[in-house]
PDB file of C-alpha atoms and ligand atoms in Angstrom:
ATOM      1  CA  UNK G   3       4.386  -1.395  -2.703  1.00  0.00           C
ATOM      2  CA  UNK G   4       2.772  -4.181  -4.651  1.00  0.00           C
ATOM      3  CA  UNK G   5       4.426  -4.082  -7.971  1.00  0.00           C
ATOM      4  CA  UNK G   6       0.746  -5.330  -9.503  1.00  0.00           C
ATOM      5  CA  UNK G   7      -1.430  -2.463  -7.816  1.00  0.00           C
ATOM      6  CA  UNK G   8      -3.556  -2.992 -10.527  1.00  0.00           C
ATOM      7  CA  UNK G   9      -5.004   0.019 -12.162  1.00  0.00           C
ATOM      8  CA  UNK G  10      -8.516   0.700 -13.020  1.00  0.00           C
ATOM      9  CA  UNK G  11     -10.292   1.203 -15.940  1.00  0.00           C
ATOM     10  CA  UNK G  12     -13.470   2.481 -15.685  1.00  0.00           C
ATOM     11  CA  UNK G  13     -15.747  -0.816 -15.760  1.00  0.00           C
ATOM     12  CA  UNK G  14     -18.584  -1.449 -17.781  1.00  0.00           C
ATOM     13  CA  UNK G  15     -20.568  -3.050 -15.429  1.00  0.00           C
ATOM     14  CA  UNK G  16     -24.016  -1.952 -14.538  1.00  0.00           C
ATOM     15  CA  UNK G  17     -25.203  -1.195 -11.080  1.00  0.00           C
ATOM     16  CA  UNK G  18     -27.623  -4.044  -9.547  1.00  0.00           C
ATOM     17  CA  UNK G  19     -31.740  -1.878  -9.779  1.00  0.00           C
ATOM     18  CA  UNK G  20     -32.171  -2.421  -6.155  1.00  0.00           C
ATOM     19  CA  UNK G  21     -28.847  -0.353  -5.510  1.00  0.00           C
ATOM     20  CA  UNK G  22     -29.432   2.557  -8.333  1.00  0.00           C
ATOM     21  CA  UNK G  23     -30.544   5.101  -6.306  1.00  0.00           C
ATOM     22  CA  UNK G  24     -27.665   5.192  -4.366  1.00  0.00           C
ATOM     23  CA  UNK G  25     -24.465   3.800  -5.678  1.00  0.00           C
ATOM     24  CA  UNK G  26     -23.767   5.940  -8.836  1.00  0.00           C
ATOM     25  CA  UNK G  27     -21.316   3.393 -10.448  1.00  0.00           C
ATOM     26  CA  UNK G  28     -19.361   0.186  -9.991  1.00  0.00           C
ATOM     27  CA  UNK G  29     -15.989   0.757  -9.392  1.00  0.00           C
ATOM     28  CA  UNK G  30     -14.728  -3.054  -8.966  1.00  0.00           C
ATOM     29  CA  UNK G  31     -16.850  -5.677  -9.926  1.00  0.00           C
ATOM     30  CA  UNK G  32     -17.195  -9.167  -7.660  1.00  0.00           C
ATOM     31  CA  UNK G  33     -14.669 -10.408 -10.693  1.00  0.00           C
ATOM     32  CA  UNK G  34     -11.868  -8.165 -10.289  1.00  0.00           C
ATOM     33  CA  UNK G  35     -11.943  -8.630  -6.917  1.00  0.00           C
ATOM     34  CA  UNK G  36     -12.237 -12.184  -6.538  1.00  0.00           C
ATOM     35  CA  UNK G  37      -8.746 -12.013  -9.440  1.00  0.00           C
ATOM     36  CA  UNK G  38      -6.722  -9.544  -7.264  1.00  0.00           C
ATOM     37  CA  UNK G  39      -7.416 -11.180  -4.031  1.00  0.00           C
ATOM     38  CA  UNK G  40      -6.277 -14.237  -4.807  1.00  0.00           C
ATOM     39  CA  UNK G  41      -2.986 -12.957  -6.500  1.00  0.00           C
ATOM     40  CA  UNK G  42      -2.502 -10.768  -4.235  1.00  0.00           C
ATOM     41  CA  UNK G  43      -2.624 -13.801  -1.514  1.00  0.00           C
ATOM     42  CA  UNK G  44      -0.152 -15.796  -3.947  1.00  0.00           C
ATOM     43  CA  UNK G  45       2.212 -13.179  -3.590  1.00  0.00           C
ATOM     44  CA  UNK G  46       2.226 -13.002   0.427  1.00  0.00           C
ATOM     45  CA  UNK G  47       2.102 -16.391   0.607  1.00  0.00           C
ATOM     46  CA  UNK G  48       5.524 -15.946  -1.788  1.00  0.00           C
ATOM     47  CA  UNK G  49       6.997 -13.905   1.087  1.00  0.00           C
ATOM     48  CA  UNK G  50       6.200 -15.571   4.130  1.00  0.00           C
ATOM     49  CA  UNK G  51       6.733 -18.986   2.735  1.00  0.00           C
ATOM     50  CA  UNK G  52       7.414 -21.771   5.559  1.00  0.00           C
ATOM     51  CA  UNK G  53       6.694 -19.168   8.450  1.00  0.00           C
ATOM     52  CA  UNK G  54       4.014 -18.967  10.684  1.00  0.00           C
ATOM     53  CA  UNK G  55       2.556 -15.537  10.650  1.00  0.00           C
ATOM     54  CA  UNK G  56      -0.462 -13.481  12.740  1.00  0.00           C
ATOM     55  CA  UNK G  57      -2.627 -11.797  10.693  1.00  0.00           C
ATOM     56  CA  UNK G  58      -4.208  -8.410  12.631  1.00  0.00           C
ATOM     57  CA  UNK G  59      -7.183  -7.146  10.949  1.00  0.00           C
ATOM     58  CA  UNK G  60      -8.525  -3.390  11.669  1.00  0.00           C
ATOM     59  CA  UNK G  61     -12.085  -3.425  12.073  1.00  0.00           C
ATOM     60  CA  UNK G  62     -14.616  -3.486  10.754  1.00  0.00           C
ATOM     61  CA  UNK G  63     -13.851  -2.677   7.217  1.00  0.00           C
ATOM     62  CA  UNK G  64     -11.746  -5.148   6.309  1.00  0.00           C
ATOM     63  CA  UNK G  65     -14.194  -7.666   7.293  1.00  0.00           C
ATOM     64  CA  UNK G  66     -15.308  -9.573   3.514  1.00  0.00           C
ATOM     65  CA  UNK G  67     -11.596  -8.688   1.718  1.00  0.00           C
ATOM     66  CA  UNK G  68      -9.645 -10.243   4.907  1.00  0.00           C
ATOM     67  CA  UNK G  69     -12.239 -13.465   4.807  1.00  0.00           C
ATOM     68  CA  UNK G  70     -11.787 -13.770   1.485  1.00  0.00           C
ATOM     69  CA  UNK G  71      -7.572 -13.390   1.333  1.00  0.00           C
ATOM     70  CA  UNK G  72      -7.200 -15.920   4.092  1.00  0.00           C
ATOM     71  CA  UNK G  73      -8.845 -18.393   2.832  1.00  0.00           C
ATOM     72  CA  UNK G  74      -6.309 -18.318  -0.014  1.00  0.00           C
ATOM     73  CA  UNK G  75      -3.541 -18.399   2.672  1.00  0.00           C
ATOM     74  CA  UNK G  76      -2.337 -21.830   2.686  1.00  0.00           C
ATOM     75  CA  UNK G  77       0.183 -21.018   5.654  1.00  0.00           C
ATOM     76  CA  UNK G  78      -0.210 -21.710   9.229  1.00  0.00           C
ATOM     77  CA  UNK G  79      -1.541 -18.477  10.577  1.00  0.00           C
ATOM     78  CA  UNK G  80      -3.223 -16.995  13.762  1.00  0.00           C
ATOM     79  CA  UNK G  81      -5.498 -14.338  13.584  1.00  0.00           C
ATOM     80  CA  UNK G  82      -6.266 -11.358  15.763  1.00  0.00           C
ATOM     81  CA  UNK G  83      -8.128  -7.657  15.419  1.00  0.00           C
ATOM     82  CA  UNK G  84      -7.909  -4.376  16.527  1.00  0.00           C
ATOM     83  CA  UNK G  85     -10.602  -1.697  16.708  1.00  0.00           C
ATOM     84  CA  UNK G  86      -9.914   1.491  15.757  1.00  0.00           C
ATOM     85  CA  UNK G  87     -12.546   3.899  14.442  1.00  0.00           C
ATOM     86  CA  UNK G  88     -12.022   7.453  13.399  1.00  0.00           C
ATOM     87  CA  UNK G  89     -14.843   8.663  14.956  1.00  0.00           C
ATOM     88  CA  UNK G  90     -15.644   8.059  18.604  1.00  0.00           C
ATOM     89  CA  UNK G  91     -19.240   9.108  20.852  1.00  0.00           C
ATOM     90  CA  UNK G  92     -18.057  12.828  21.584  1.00  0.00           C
ATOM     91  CA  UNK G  93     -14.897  13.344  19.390  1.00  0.00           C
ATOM     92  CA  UNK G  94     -14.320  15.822  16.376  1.00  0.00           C
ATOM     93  CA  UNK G  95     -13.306  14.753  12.933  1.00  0.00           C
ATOM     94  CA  UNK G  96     -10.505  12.542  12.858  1.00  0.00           C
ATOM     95  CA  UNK G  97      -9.790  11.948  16.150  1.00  0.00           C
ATOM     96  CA  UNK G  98      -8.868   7.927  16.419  1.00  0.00           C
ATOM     97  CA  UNK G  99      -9.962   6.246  19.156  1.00  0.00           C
ATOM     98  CA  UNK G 100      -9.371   2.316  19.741  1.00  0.00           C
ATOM     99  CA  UNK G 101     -11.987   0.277  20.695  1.00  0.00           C
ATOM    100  CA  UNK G 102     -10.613  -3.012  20.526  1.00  0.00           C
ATOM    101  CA  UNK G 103      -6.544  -3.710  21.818  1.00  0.00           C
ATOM    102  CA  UNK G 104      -4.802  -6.877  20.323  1.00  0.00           C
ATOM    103  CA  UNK G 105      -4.802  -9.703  22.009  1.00  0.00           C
ATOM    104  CA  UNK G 106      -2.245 -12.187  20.441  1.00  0.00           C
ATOM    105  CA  UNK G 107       1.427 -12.051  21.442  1.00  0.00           C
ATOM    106  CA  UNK G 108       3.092 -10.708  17.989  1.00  0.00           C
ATOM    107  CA  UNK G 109       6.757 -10.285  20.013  1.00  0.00           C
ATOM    108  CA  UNK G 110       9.236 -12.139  17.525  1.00  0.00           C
ATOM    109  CA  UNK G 111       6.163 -12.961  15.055  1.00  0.00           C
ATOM    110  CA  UNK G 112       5.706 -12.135  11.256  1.00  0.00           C
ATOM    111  CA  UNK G 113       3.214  -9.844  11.019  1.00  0.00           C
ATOM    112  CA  UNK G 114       0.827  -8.889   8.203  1.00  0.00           C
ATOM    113  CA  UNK G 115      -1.791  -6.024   8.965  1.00  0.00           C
ATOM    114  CA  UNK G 116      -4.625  -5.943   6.684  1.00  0.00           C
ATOM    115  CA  UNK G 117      -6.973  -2.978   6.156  1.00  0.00           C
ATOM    116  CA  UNK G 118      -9.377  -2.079   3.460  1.00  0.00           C
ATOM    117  CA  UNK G 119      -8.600   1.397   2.285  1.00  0.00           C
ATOM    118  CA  UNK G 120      -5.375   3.907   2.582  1.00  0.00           C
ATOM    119  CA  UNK G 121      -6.828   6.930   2.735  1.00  0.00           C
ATOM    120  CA  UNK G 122      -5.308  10.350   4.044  1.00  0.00           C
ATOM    121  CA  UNK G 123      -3.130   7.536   6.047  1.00  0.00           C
ATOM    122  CA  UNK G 124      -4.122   8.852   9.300  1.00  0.00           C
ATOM    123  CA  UNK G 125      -4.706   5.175  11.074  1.00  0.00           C
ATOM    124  CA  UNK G 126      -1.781   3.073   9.514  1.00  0.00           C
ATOM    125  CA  UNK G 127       0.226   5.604  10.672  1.00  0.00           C
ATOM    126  CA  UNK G 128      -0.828   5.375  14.200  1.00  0.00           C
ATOM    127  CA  UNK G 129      -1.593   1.652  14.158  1.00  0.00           C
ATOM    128  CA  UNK G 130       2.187   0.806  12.886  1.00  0.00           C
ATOM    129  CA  UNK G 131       4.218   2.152  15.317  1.00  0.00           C
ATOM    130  CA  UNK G 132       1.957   0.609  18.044  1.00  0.00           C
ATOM    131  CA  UNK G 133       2.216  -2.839  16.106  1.00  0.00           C
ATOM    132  CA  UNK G 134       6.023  -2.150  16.388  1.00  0.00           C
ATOM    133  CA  UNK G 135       5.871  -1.258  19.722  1.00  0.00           C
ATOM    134  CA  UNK G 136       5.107  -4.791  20.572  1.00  0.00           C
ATOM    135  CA  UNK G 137       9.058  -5.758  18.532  1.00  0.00           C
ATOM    136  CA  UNK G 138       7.249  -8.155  15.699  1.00  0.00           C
ATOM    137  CA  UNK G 139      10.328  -9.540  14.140  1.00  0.00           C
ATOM    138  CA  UNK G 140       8.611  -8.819  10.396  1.00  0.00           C
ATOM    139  CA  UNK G 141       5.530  -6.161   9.917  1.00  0.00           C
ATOM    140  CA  UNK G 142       4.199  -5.715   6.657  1.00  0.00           C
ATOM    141  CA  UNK G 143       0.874  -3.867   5.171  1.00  0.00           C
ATOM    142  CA  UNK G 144      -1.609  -5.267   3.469  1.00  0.00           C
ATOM    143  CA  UNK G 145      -4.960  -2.831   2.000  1.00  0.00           C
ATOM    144  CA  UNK G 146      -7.199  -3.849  -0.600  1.00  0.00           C
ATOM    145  CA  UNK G 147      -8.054  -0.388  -1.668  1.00  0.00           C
ATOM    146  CA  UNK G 148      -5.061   3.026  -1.882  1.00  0.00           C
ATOM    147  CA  UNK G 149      -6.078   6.428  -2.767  1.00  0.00           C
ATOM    148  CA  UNK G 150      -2.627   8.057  -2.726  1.00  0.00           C
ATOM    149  CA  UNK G 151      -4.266  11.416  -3.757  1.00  0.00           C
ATOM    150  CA  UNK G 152      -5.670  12.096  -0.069  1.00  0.00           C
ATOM    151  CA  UNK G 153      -2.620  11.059   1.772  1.00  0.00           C
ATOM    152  CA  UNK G 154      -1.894  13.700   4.564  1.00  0.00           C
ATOM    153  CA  UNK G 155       0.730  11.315   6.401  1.00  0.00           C
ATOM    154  CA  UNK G 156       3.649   9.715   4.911  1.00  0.00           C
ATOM    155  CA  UNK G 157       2.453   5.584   4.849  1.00  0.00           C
ATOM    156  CA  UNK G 158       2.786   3.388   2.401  1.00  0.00           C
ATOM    157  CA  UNK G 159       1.212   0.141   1.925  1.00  0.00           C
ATOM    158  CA  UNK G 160       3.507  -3.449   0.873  1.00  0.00           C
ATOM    159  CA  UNK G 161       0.593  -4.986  -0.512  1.00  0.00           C
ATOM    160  CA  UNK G 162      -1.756  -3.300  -2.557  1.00  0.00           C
ATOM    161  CA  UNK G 163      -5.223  -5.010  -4.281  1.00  0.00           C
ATOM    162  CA  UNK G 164      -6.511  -1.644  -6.184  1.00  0.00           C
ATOM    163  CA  UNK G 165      -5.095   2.481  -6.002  1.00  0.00           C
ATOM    164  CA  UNK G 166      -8.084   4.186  -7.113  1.00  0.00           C
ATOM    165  CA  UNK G 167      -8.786   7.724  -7.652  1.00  0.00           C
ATOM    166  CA  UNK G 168     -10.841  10.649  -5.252  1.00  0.00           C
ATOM    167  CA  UNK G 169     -13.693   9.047  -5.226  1.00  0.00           C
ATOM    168  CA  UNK G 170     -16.246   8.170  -2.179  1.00  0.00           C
ATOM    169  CA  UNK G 171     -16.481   4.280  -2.344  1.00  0.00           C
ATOM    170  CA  UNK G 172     -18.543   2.113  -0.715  1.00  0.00           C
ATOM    171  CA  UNK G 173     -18.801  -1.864  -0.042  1.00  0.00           C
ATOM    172  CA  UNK G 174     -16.986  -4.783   0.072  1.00  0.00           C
ATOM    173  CA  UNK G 175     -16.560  -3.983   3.527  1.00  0.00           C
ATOM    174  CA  UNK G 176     -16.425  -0.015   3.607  1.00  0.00           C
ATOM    175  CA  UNK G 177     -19.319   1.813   4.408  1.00  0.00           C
ATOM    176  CA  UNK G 178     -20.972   5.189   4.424  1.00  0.00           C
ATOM    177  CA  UNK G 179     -22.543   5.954   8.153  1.00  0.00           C
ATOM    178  CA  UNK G 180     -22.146   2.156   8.767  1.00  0.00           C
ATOM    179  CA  UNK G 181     -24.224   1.429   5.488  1.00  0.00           C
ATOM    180  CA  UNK G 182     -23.454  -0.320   2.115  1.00  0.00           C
ATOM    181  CA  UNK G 183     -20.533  -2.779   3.191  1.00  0.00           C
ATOM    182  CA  UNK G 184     -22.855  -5.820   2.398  1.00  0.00           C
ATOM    183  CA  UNK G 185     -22.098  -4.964  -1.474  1.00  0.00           C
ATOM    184  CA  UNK G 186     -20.201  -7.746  -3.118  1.00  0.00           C
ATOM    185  CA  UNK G 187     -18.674  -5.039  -5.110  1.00  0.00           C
ATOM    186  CA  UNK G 188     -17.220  -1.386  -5.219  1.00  0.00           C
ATOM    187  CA  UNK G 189     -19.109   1.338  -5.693  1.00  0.00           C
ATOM    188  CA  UNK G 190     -18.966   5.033  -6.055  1.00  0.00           C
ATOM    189  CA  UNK G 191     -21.940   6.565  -3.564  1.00  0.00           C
ATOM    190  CA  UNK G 192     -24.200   9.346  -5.290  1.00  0.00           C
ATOM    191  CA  UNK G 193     -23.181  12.580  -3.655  1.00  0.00           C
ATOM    192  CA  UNK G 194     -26.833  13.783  -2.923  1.00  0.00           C
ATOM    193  CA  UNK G 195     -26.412  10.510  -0.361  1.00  0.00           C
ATOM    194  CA  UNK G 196     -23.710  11.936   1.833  1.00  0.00           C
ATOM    195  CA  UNK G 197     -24.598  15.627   1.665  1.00  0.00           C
ATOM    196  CA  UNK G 198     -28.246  13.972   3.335  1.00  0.00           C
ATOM    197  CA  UNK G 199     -26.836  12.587   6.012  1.00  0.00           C
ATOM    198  CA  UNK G 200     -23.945  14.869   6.380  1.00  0.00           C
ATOM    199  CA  UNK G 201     -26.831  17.682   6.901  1.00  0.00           C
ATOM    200  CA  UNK G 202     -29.226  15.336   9.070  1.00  0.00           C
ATOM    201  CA  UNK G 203     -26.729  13.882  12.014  1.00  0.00           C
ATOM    202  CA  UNK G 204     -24.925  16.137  14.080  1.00  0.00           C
ATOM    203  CA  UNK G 205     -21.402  14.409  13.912  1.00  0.00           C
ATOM    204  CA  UNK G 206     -19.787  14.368  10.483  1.00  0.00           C
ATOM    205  CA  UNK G 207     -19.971  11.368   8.707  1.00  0.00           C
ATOM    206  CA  UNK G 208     -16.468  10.076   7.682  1.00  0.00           C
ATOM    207  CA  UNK G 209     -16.112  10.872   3.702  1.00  0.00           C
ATOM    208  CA  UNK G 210     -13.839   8.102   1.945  1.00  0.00           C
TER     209      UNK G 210
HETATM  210  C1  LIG W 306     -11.543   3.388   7.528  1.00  0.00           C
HETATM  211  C2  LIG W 306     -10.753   2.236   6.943  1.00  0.00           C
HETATM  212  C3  LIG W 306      -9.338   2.526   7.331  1.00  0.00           C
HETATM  213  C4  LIG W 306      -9.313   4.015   7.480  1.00  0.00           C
HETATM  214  C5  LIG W 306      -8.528   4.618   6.369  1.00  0.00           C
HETATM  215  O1  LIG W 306     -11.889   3.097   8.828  1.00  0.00           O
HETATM  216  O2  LIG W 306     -11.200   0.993   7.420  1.00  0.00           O
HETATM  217  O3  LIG W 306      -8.994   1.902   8.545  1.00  0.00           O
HETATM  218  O4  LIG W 306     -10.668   4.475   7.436  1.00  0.00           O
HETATM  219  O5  LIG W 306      -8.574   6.006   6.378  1.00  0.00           O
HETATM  220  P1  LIG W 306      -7.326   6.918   6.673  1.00  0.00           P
HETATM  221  O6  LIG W 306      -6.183   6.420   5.820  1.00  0.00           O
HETATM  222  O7  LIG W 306      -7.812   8.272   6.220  1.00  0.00           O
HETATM  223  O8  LIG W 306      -7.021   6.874   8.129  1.00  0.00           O
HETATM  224  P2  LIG W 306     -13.089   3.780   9.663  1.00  0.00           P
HETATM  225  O9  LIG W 306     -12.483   4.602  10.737  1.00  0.00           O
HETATM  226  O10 LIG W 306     -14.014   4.492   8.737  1.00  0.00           O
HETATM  227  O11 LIG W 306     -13.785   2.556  10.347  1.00  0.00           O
HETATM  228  P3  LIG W 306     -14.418   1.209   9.727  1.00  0.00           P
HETATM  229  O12 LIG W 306     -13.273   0.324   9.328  1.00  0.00           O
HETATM  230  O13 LIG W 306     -15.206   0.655  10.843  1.00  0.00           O
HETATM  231  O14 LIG W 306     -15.270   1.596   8.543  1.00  0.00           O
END
């Protein structure tokens, strides 16, 4: 664990008019992010110091923090994704289903996954063991966002930007039915906006 997970305070800042109807409150401002993003890239680049490492990305919520922390990477790196989506055409709740396999050869590499949010824990902890499947000689975790008071399965994170509280956040990469993760900040969604859709669409849409 990240011995800076920083902690939040409750910020001041207001939500931009054209998003008010929807995003109830700014959890993270552009500011705080921009701050923790690049410390949190000083202290990888700390631990993997003089090695080359792969970078694999789960998509696609991790899309603007893992732009963002690379490009305060000065290491050699490679970079690779997997696809893995909790909800699949056909599948109930919480099934994960992979839509995208790795491509890079991590065998003997140093390995830093990056994802957005830690959750109930559900995909690190199938995503892991199939990372270390493929004998990385170093695998370490890297997630912007940790809400330790959903976890269901035992994962932990190494690197950790924000742990936040039980609340449903949106942008900066995560989204609510695909929506919102153009926000250059984090927000907490207005309930009345997933009961909607929850209602209106006949799969569930995933709460975070
Ligand atoms: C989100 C997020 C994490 C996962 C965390 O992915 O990107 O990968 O949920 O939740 P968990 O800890 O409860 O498993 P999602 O399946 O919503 O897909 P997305 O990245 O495309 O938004």
């Amino acid at each position: 664990m990240s011995k800076a997970a920083t902690q939040l305070a409750r910020t001041k800042s207001p939500v931009p008019p054209g998003w008010r109807k929807e995003v109830e409150s700014v959890l993270i401002t552009d500011a705080q992010l921009a701050r923790r993003v690049r410390s949190l890239a000083r202290e990888i680049e700390r631990d993997y110091r003089g090695r080359e490492m792969v970078v694999v990305s789960l998509l696609n919520g991790t899309v603007l923090f893992l732009a963002d922390l690379i490009r305060h990477l000065s290491l050699p790196l490679r970079l690779d994704f997997i696809g893995v989506s909790s909800y699949g055409a056909g599948t109930e709740s919480g099934e994960l289903v992979f839509t995208k396999e790795l491509r890079l050869d991590v065998r003997g590499r140093d390995v830093l996954l990056v994802d957005d949010i830690l959750d109930t824990g559900k995909t690190l902890s199938r995503v892991i063991p199939k990372l270390r499947a493929l004998k990385p000689q170093r695998l370490k975790v890297c997630v912007l966002l940790d809400k330790p008071s959903r976890r269901v399965e035992e994962v932990a994170a190494d690197y950790v930007g924000f742990k936040i509280p039980d609340v449903f956040v949106v942008g900066y990469g995560l989204d609510f039915a695909e929506r919102y993760r153009n926000l250059p900040f984090v927000g907490v969604l207005h309930p009345h906006v997933y009961k909607q859709v929850n209602q209106s669409v006949a799969k569930p849409v995933r709460r975070r």
